Short mmCIF file of C-alpha atoms (C1' of nucleotides) and ligand atoms in Angstrom, two decimals:
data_model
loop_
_atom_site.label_atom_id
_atom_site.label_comp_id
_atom_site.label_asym_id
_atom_site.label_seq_id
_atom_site.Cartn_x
_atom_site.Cartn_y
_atom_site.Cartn_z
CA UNK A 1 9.97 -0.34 -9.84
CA UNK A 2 9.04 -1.83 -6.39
CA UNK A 3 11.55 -2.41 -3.75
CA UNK A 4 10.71 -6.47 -3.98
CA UNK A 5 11.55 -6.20 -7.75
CA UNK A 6 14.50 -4.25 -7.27
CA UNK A 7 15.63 -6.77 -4.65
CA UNK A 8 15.29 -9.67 -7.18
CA UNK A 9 17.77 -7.44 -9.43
CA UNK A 10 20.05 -7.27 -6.56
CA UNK A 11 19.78 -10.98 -6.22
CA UNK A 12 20.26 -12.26 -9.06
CA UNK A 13 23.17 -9.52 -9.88
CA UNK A 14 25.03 -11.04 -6.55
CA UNK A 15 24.51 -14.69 -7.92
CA UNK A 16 26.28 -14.23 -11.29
CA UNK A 17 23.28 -13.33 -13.25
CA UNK A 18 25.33 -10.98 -15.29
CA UNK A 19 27.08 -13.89 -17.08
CA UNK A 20 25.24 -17.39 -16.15
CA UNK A 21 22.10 -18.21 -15.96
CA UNK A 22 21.08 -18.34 -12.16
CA UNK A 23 18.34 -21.16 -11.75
CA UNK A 24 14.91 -20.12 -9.85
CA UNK A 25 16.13 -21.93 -6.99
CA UNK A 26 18.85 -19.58 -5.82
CA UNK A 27 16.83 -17.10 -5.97
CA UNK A 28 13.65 -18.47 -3.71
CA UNK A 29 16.72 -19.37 -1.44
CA UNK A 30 18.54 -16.28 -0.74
CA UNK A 31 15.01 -14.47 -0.67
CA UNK A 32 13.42 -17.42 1.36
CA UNK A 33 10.47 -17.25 -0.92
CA UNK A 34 8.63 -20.24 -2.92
CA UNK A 35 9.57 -21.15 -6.25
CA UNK A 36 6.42 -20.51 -7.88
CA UNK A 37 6.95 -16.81 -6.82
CA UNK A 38 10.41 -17.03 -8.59
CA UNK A 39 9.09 -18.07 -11.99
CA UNK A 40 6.28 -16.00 -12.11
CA UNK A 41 8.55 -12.76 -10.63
CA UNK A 42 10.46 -13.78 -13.91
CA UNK A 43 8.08 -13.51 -16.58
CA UNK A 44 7.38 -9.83 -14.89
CA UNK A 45 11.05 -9.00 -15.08
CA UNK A 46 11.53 -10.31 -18.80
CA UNK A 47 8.27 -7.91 -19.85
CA UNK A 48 10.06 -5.61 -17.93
CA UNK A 49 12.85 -5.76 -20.05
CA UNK A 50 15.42 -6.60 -16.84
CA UNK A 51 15.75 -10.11 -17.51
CA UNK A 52 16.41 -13.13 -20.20
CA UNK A 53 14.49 -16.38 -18.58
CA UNK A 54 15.01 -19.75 -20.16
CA UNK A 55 12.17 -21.88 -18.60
CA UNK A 56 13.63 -24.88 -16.71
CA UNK A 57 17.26 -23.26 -17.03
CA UNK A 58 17.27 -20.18 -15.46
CA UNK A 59 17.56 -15.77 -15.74
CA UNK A 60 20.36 -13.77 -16.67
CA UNK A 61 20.44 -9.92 -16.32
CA UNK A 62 20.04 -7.98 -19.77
CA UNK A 63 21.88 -4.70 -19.54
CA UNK A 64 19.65 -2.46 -18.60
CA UNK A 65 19.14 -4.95 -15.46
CA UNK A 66 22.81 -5.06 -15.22
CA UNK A 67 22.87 -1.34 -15.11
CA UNK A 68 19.82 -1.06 -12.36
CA UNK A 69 21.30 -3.70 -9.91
CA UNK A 70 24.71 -2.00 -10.30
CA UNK A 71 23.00 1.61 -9.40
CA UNK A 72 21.22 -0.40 -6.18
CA UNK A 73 24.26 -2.15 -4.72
CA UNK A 74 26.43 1.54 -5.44
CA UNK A 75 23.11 2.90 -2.96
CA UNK A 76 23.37 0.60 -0.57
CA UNK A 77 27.27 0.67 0.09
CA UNK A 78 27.33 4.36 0.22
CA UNK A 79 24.53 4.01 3.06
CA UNK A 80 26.34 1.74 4.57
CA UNK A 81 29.61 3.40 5.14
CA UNK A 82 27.43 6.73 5.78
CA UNK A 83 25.84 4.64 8.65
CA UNK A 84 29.54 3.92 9.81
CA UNK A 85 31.91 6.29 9.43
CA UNK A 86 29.35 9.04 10.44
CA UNK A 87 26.46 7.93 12.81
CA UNK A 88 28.77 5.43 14.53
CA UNK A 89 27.09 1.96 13.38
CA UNK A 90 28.69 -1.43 14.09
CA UNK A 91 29.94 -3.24 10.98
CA UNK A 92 27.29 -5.73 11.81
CA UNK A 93 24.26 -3.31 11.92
CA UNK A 94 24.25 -1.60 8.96
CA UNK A 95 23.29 -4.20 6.29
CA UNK A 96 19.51 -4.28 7.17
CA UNK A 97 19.08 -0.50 7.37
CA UNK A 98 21.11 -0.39 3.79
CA UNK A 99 18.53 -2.73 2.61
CA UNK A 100 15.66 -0.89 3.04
CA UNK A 101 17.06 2.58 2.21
CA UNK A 102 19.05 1.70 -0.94
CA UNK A 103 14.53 1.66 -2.43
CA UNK A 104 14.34 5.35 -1.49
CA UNK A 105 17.02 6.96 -2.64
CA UNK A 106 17.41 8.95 -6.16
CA UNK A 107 20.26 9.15 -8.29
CA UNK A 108 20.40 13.04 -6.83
CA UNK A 109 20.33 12.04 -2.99
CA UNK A 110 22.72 9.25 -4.34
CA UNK A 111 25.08 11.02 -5.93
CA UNK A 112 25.30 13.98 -3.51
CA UNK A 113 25.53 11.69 -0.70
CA UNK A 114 28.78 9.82 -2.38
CA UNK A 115 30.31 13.42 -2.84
CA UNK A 116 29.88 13.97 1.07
CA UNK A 117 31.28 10.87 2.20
CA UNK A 118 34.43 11.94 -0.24
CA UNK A 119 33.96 9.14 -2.84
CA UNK A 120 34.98 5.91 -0.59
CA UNK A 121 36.03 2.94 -2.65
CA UNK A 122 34.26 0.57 -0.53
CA UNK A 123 31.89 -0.46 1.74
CA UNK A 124 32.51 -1.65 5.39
CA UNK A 125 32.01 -5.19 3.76
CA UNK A 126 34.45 -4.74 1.12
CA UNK A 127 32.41 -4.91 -1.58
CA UNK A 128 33.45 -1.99 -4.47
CA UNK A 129 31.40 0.98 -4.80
CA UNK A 130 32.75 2.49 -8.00
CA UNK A 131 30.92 0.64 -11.05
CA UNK A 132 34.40 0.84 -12.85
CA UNK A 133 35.64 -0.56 -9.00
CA UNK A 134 32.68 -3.37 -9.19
CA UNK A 135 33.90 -4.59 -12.16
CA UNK A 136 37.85 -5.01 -11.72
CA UNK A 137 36.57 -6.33 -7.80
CA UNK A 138 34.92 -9.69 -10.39
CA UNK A 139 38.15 -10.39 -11.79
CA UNK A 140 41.19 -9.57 -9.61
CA UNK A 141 39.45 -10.95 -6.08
CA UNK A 142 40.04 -14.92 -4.89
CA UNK A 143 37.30 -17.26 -2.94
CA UNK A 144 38.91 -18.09 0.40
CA UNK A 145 38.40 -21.41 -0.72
CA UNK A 146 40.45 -21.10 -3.62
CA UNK A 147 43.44 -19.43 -1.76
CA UNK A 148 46.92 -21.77 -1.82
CA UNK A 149 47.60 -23.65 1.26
CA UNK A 150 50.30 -22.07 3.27
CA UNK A 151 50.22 -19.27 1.69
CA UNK A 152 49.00 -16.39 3.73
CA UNK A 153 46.13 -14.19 2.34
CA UNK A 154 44.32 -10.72 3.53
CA UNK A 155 40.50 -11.43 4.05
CA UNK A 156 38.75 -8.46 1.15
CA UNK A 157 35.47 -9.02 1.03
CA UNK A 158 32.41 -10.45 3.00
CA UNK A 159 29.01 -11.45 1.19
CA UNK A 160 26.84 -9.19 3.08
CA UNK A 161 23.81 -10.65 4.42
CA UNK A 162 22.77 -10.85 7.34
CA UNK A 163 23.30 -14.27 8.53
CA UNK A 164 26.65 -14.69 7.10
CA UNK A 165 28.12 -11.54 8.84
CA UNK A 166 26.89 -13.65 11.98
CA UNK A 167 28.86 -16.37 10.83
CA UNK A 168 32.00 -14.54 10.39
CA UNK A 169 31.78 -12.23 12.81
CA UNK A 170 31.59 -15.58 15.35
CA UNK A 171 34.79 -17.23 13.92
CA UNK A 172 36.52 -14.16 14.86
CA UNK A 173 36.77 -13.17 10.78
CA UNK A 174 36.48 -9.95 9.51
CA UNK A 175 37.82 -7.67 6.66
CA UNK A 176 41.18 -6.82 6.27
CA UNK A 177 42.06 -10.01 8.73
CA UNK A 178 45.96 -11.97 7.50
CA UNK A 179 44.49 -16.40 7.02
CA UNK A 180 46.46 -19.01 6.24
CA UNK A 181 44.40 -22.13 4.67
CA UNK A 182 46.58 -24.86 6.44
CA UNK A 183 43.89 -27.59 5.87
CA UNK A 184 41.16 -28.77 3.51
CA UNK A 185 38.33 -31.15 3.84
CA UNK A 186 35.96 -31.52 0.69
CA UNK A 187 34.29 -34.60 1.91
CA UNK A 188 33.58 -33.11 5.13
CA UNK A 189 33.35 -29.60 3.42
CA UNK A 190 35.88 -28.60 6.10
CA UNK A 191 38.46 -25.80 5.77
CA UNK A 192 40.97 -25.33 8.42
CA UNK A 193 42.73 -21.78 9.07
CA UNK A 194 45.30 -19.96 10.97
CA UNK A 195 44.10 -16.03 12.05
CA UNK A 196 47.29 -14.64 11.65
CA UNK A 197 47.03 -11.81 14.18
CA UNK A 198 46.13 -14.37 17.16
CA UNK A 199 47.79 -17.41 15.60
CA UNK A 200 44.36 -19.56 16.17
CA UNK A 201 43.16 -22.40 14.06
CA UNK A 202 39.82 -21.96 12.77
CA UNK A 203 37.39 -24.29 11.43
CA UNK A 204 34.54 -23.09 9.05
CA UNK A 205 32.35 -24.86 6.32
CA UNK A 206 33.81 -24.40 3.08
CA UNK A 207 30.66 -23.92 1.75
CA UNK A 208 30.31 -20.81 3.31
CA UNK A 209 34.17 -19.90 2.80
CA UNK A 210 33.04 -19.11 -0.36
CA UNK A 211 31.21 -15.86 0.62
CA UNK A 212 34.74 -14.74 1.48
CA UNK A 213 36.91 -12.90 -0.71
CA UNK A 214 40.99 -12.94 -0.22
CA UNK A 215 43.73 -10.81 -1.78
CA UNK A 216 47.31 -12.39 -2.26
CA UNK A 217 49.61 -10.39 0.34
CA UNK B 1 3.23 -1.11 9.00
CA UNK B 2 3.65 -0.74 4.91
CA UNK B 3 4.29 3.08 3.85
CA UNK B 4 0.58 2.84 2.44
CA UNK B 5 -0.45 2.74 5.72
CA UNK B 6 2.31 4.77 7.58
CA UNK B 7 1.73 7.97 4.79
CA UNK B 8 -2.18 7.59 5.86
CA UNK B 9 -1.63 7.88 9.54
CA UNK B 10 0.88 10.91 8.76
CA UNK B 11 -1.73 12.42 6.93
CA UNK B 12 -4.92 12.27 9.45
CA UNK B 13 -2.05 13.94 12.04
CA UNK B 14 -1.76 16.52 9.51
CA UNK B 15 -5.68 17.08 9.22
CA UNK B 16 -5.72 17.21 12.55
CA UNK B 17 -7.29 14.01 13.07
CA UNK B 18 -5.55 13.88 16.49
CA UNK B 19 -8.22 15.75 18.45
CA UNK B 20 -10.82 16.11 15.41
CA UNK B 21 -12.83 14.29 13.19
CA UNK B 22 -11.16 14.20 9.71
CA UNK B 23 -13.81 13.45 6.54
CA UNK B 24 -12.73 11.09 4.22
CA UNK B 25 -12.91 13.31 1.35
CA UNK B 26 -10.31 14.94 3.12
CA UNK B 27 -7.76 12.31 3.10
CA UNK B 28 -8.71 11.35 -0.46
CA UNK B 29 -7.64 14.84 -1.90
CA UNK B 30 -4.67 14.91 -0.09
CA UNK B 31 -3.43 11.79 -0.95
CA UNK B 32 -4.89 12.07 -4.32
CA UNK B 33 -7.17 9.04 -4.35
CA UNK B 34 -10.39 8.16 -4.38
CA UNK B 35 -13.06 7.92 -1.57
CA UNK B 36 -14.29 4.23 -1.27
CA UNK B 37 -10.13 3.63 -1.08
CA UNK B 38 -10.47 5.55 2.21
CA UNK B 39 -13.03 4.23 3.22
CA UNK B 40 -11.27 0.78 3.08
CA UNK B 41 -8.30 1.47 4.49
CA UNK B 42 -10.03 3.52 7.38
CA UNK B 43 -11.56 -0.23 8.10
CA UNK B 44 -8.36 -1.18 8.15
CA UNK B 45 -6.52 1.33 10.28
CA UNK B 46 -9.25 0.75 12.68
CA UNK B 47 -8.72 -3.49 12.94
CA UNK B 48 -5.14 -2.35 13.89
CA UNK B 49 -5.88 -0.08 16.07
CA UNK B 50 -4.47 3.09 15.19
CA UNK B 51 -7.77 5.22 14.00
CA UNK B 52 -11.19 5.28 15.32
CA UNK B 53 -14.08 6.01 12.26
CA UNK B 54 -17.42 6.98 12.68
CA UNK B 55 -19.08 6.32 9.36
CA UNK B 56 -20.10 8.91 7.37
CA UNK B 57 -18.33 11.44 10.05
CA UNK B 58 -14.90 10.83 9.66
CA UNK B 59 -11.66 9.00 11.66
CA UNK B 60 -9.90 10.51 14.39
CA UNK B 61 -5.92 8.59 15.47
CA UNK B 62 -6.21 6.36 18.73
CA UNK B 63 -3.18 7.64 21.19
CA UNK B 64 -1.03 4.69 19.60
CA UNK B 65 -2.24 6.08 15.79
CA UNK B 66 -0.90 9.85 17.34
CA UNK B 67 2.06 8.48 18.61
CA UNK B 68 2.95 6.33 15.28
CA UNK B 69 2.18 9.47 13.45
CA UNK B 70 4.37 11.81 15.60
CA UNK B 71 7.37 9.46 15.35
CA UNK B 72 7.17 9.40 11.57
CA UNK B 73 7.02 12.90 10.99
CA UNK B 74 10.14 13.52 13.82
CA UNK B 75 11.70 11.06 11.17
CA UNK B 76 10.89 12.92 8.31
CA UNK B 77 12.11 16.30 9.62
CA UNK B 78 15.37 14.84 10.27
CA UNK B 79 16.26 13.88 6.85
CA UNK B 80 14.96 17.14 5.56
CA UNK B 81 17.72 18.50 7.96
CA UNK B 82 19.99 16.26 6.82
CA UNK B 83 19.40 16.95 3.21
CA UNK B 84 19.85 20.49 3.79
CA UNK B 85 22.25 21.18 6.31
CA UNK B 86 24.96 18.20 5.08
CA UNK B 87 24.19 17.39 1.34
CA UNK B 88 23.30 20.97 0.55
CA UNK B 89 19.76 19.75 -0.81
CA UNK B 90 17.74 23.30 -2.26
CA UNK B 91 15.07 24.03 0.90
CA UNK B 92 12.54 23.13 -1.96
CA UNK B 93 13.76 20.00 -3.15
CA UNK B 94 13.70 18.08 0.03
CA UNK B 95 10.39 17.31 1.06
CA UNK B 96 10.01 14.34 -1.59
CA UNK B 97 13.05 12.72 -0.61
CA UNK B 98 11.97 12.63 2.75
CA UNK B 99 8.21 11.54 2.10
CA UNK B 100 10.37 8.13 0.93
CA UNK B 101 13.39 7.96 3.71
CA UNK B 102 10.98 8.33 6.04
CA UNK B 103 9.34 4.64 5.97
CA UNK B 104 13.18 3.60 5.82
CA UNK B 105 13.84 4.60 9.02
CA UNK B 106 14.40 2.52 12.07
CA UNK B 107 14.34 3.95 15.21
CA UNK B 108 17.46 3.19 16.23
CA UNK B 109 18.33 4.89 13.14
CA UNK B 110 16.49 8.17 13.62
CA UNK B 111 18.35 8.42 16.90
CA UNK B 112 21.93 8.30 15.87
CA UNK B 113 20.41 10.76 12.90
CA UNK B 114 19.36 12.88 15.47
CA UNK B 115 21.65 13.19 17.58
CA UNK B 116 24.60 13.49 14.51
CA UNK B 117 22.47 16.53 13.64
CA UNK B 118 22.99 18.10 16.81
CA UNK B 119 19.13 18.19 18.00
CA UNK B 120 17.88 19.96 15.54
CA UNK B 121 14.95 22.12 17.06
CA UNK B 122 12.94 22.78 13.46
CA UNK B 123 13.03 21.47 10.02
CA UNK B 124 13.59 23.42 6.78
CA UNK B 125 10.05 24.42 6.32
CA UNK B 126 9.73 25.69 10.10
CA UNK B 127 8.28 22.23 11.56
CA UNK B 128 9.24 21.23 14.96
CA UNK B 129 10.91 17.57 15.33
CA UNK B 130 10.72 16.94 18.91
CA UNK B 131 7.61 15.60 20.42
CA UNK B 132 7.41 18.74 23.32
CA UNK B 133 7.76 20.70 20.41
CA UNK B 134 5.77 19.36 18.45
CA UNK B 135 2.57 19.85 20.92
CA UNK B 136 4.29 23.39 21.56
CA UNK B 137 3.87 24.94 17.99
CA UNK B 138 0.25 23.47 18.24
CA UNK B 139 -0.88 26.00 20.16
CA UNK B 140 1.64 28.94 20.26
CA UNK B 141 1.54 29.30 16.33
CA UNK B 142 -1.11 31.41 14.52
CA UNK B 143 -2.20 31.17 10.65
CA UNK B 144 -0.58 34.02 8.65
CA UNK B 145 -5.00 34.10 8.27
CA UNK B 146 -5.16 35.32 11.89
CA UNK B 147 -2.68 37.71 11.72
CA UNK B 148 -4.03 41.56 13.03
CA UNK B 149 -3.94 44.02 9.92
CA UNK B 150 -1.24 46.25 9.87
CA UNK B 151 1.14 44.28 12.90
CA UNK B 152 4.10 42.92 11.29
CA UNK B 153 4.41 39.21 11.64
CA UNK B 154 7.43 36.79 10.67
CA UNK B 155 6.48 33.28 8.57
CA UNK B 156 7.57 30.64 11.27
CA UNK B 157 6.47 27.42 9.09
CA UNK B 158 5.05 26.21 5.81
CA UNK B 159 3.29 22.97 5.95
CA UNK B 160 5.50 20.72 3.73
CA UNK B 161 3.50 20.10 0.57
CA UNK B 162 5.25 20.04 -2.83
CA UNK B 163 2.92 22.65 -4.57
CA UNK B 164 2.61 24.72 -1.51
CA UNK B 165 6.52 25.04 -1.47
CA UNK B 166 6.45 25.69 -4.96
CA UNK B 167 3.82 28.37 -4.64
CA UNK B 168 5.02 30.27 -1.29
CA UNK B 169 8.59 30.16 -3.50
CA UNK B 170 6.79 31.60 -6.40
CA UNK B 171 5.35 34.24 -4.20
CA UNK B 172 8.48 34.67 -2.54
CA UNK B 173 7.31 34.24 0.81
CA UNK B 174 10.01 32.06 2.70
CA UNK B 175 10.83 31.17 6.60
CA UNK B 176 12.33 33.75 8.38
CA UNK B 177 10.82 36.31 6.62
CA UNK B 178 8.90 39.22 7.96
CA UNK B 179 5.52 40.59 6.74
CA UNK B 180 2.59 42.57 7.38
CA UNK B 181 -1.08 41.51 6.58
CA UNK B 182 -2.41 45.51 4.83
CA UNK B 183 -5.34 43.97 3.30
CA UNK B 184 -7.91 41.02 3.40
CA UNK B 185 -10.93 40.23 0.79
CA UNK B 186 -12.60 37.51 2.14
CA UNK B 187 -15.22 37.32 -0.43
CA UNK B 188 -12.27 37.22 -3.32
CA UNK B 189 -10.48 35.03 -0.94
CA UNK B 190 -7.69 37.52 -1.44
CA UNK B 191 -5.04 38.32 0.97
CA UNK B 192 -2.60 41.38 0.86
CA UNK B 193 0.47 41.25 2.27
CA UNK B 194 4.11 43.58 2.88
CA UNK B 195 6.94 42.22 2.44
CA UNK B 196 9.46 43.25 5.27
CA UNK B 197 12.60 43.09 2.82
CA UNK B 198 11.77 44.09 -0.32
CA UNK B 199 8.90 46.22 0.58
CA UNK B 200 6.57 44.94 -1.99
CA UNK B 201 3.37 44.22 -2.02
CA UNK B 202 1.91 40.49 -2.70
CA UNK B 203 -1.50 38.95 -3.19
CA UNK B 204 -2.12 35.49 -2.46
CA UNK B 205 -5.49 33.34 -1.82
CA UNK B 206 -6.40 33.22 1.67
CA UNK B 207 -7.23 29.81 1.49
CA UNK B 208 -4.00 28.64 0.79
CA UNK B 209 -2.50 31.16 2.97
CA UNK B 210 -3.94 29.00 5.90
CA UNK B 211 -1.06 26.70 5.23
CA UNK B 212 1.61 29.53 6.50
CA UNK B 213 2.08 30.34 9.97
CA UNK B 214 3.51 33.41 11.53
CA UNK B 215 4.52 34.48 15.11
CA UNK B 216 4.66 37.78 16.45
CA UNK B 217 7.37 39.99 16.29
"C1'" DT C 1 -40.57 20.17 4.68
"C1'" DT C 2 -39.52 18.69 0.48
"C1'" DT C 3 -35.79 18.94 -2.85
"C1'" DT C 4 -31.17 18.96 -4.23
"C1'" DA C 5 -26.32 18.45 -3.78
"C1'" DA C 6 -22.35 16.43 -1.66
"C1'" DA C 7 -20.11 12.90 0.84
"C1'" DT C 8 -19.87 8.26 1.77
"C1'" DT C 9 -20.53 3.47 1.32
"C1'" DT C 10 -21.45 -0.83 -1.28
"C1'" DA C 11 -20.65 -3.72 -5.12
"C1'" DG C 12 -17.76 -5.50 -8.30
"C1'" DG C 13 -13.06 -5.46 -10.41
"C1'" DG C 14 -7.93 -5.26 -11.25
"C1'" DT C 15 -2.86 -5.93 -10.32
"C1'" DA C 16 1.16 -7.11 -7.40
"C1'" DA C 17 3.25 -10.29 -4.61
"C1'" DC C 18 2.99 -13.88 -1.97
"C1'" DC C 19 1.34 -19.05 -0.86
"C1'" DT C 20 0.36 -24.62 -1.25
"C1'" DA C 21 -0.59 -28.74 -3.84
"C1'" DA C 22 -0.28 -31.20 -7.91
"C1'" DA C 23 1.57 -31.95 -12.54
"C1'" DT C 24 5.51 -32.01 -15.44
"C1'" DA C 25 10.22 -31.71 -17.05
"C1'" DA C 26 15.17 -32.51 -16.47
"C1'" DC C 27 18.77 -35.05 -14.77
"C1'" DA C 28 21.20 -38.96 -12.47
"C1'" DA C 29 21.48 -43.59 -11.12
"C1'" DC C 30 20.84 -48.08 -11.72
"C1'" DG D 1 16.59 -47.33 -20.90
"C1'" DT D 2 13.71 -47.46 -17.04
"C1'" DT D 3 13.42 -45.46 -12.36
"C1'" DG D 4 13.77 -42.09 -8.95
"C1'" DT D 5 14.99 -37.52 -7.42
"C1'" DT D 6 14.99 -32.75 -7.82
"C1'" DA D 7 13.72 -28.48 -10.05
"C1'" DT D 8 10.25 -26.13 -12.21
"C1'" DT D 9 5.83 -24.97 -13.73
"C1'" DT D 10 0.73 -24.88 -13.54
"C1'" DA D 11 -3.42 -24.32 -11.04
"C1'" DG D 12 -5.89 -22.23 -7.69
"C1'" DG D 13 -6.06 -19.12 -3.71
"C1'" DT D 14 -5.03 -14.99 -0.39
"C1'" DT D 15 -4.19 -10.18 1.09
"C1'" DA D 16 -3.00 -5.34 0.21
"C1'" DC D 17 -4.13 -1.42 -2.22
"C1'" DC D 18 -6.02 0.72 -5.78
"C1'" DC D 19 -10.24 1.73 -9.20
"C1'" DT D 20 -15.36 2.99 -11.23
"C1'" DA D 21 -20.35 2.90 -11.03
"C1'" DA D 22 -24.31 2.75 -8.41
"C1'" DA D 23 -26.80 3.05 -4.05
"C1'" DT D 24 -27.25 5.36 0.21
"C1'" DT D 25 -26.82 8.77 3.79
"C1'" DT D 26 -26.20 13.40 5.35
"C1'" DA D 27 -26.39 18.21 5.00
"C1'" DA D 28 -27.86 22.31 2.74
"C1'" DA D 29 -31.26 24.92 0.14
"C1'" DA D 30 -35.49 26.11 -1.33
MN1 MN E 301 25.05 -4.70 2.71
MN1 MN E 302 16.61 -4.13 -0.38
MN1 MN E 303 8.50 17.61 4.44
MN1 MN E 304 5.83 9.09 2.98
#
DNA sequence: TTTTAAATTTAGGGTAACCTAAATAACAAC
DNA sequence: GTTGTTATTTAGGTTACCCTAAATTTAAAA
């Protein structure tokens, strides 16, 4: 497997490939590619045996693709709170770095790095390291933009990729931050929030609100 | 830079292609493929501006190729270190690993690594990591080949090879260790050797001995 | 100095991973 | 249900990195 392959696993694992079928689109999208690439990266993937690809629909991840995209995203965490907690990274630095090292590690290096960094539950973005973690993460965790209004929420989980850690970061959001959604736009694809530790109101797109995850307080 | 590339230029610093000319057959056995493939990426290496090739002689690293080269290999030492000293990696088993993190490996990365490790002087298999040392051990270190019959010497480096390791391991011939040269059959390419510990005696080929290096005692 | 052997290059191909432009299919709107 | 928009595929092309077979150059031997 090739790191661009493995990426594509990655990708289409973080769109929902696991249970819908994720149309090329997405994918040339989030890897700022061409379509054409896409379909014909899909037709290598389903000889591969990684993928199920309805022409004109879409891909979803067999198992054994599940399985690999779960094993690169476990890699990538663990680098990334290595690259934190121990050579002093910024929160904002370490998703790039993850990215390119999550291609050369082996299960071994993987699993004896985990052991060293004492088996942390999550990464500096919040996203679950544990595959039994990963899974329970899918089902207990909340959009931000499907929190209640009023009701105050604790911010989990940030998308990590590059630009949106940029995006966050700006608006003064990060993980483990108390919101309130006071205010909701869907024409303008507004959402209006109150930081609870500075008492500001913040405006983001709610588009993007959904690449943040919430836990009921 | 792809790895491709970056493993090539690692290589020709290996052969010595920093002040010599290094054939392509060279490259092609130690890289394991074939000679018009050389040839082709020499070409290559040359439009960028790392190597300078004399056809039919061989390709020697510009002062940017040397310095590329020396900056990968300072980054390959460190994860060996890394491996060893924090994840408890087996001496043996670390060199592969490496070969991969290696092209992973910002610089800004390589720093923090270093300087996490404490400033490691040497890696696990004796080679220096910083740049002074680097051009130090060029000249102060002699091939377990050159050693004078009879003087006890102690092995200082093994160049970091997968089936050298394995062999040097088989023989039982390790860093740190201290042994005495009693015999040499050039025309067998046989080499005799004491071991300082155990007191036993071991044969190995002299041509592969050239890959061990010994200081004096 | 001719002959032979070894190293190297040239020629011709192959696959992976990208691209653009044009054709086609799917979906929504009128 | 025709029309228009968007997504997707097909067609054709590029570069990187690898190959084998054949031609060529260099170096060694006779
Ligand atoms: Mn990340
Ligand atoms: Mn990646
Ligand atoms: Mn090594
Ligand atoms: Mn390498």
């Amino acid at each position: 497997m090739s790191p661009t392959k493995e990426d594509y696993l990655k990708i289409l694992f973080e769109l929902g490939g696991r249970t819908e079928q994720v149309p090329n689109k997405e994918i040339a999208n989030r890897l700022s590619i061409s379509p054409p690439t896409v379909t014909e990266m899909m037709n290598s993937l389903v000889k591969a045996g990684w993928v199920v690809y309805t022409p004109y629909k879409g891909s979803k991840l067999t198992q054994e693709g599940t399985d690999y995209a779960k094993k690169l995203i476990r890699k990538h965490r663990l680098w990334e709170v290595f690259l934190v907690k121990h050579l002093g990274f910024n929160i904002n630095e370490v998703h790039p770095e993850a990215e390119l090292l999550e291609h050369s590690t082996s299960a071994e290096l993987a699993d004896r790095l985990e052991a060293y960094l004492e088996f942390p539950e999550y990464c500096p973005h919040g996203g679950a390291i544990s595959t039994e973690l990963m899974e329970e993460q899918e089902v207990s965790t909340v959009h931000l933009t499907e929190a209640v209004l009023g009701e105050p929420v604790r911010i989990s989980r940030i998308v990590d990729e590059d630009k949106l850690l940029q995006y966050f970061e700006n608006h003064d959001l990060r993980i483990g931050d108390r919101v309130t959604v006071t205010g909701r736009d869907s024409g303008l694809d507004l959402l209006t929030l109150n930081h609870g530790t500075t008492d500001k109101e913040i405006q983001i797109s709610q588009t993007i609100a959904q690449y943040l995850f919430v836990e009921h307080i």
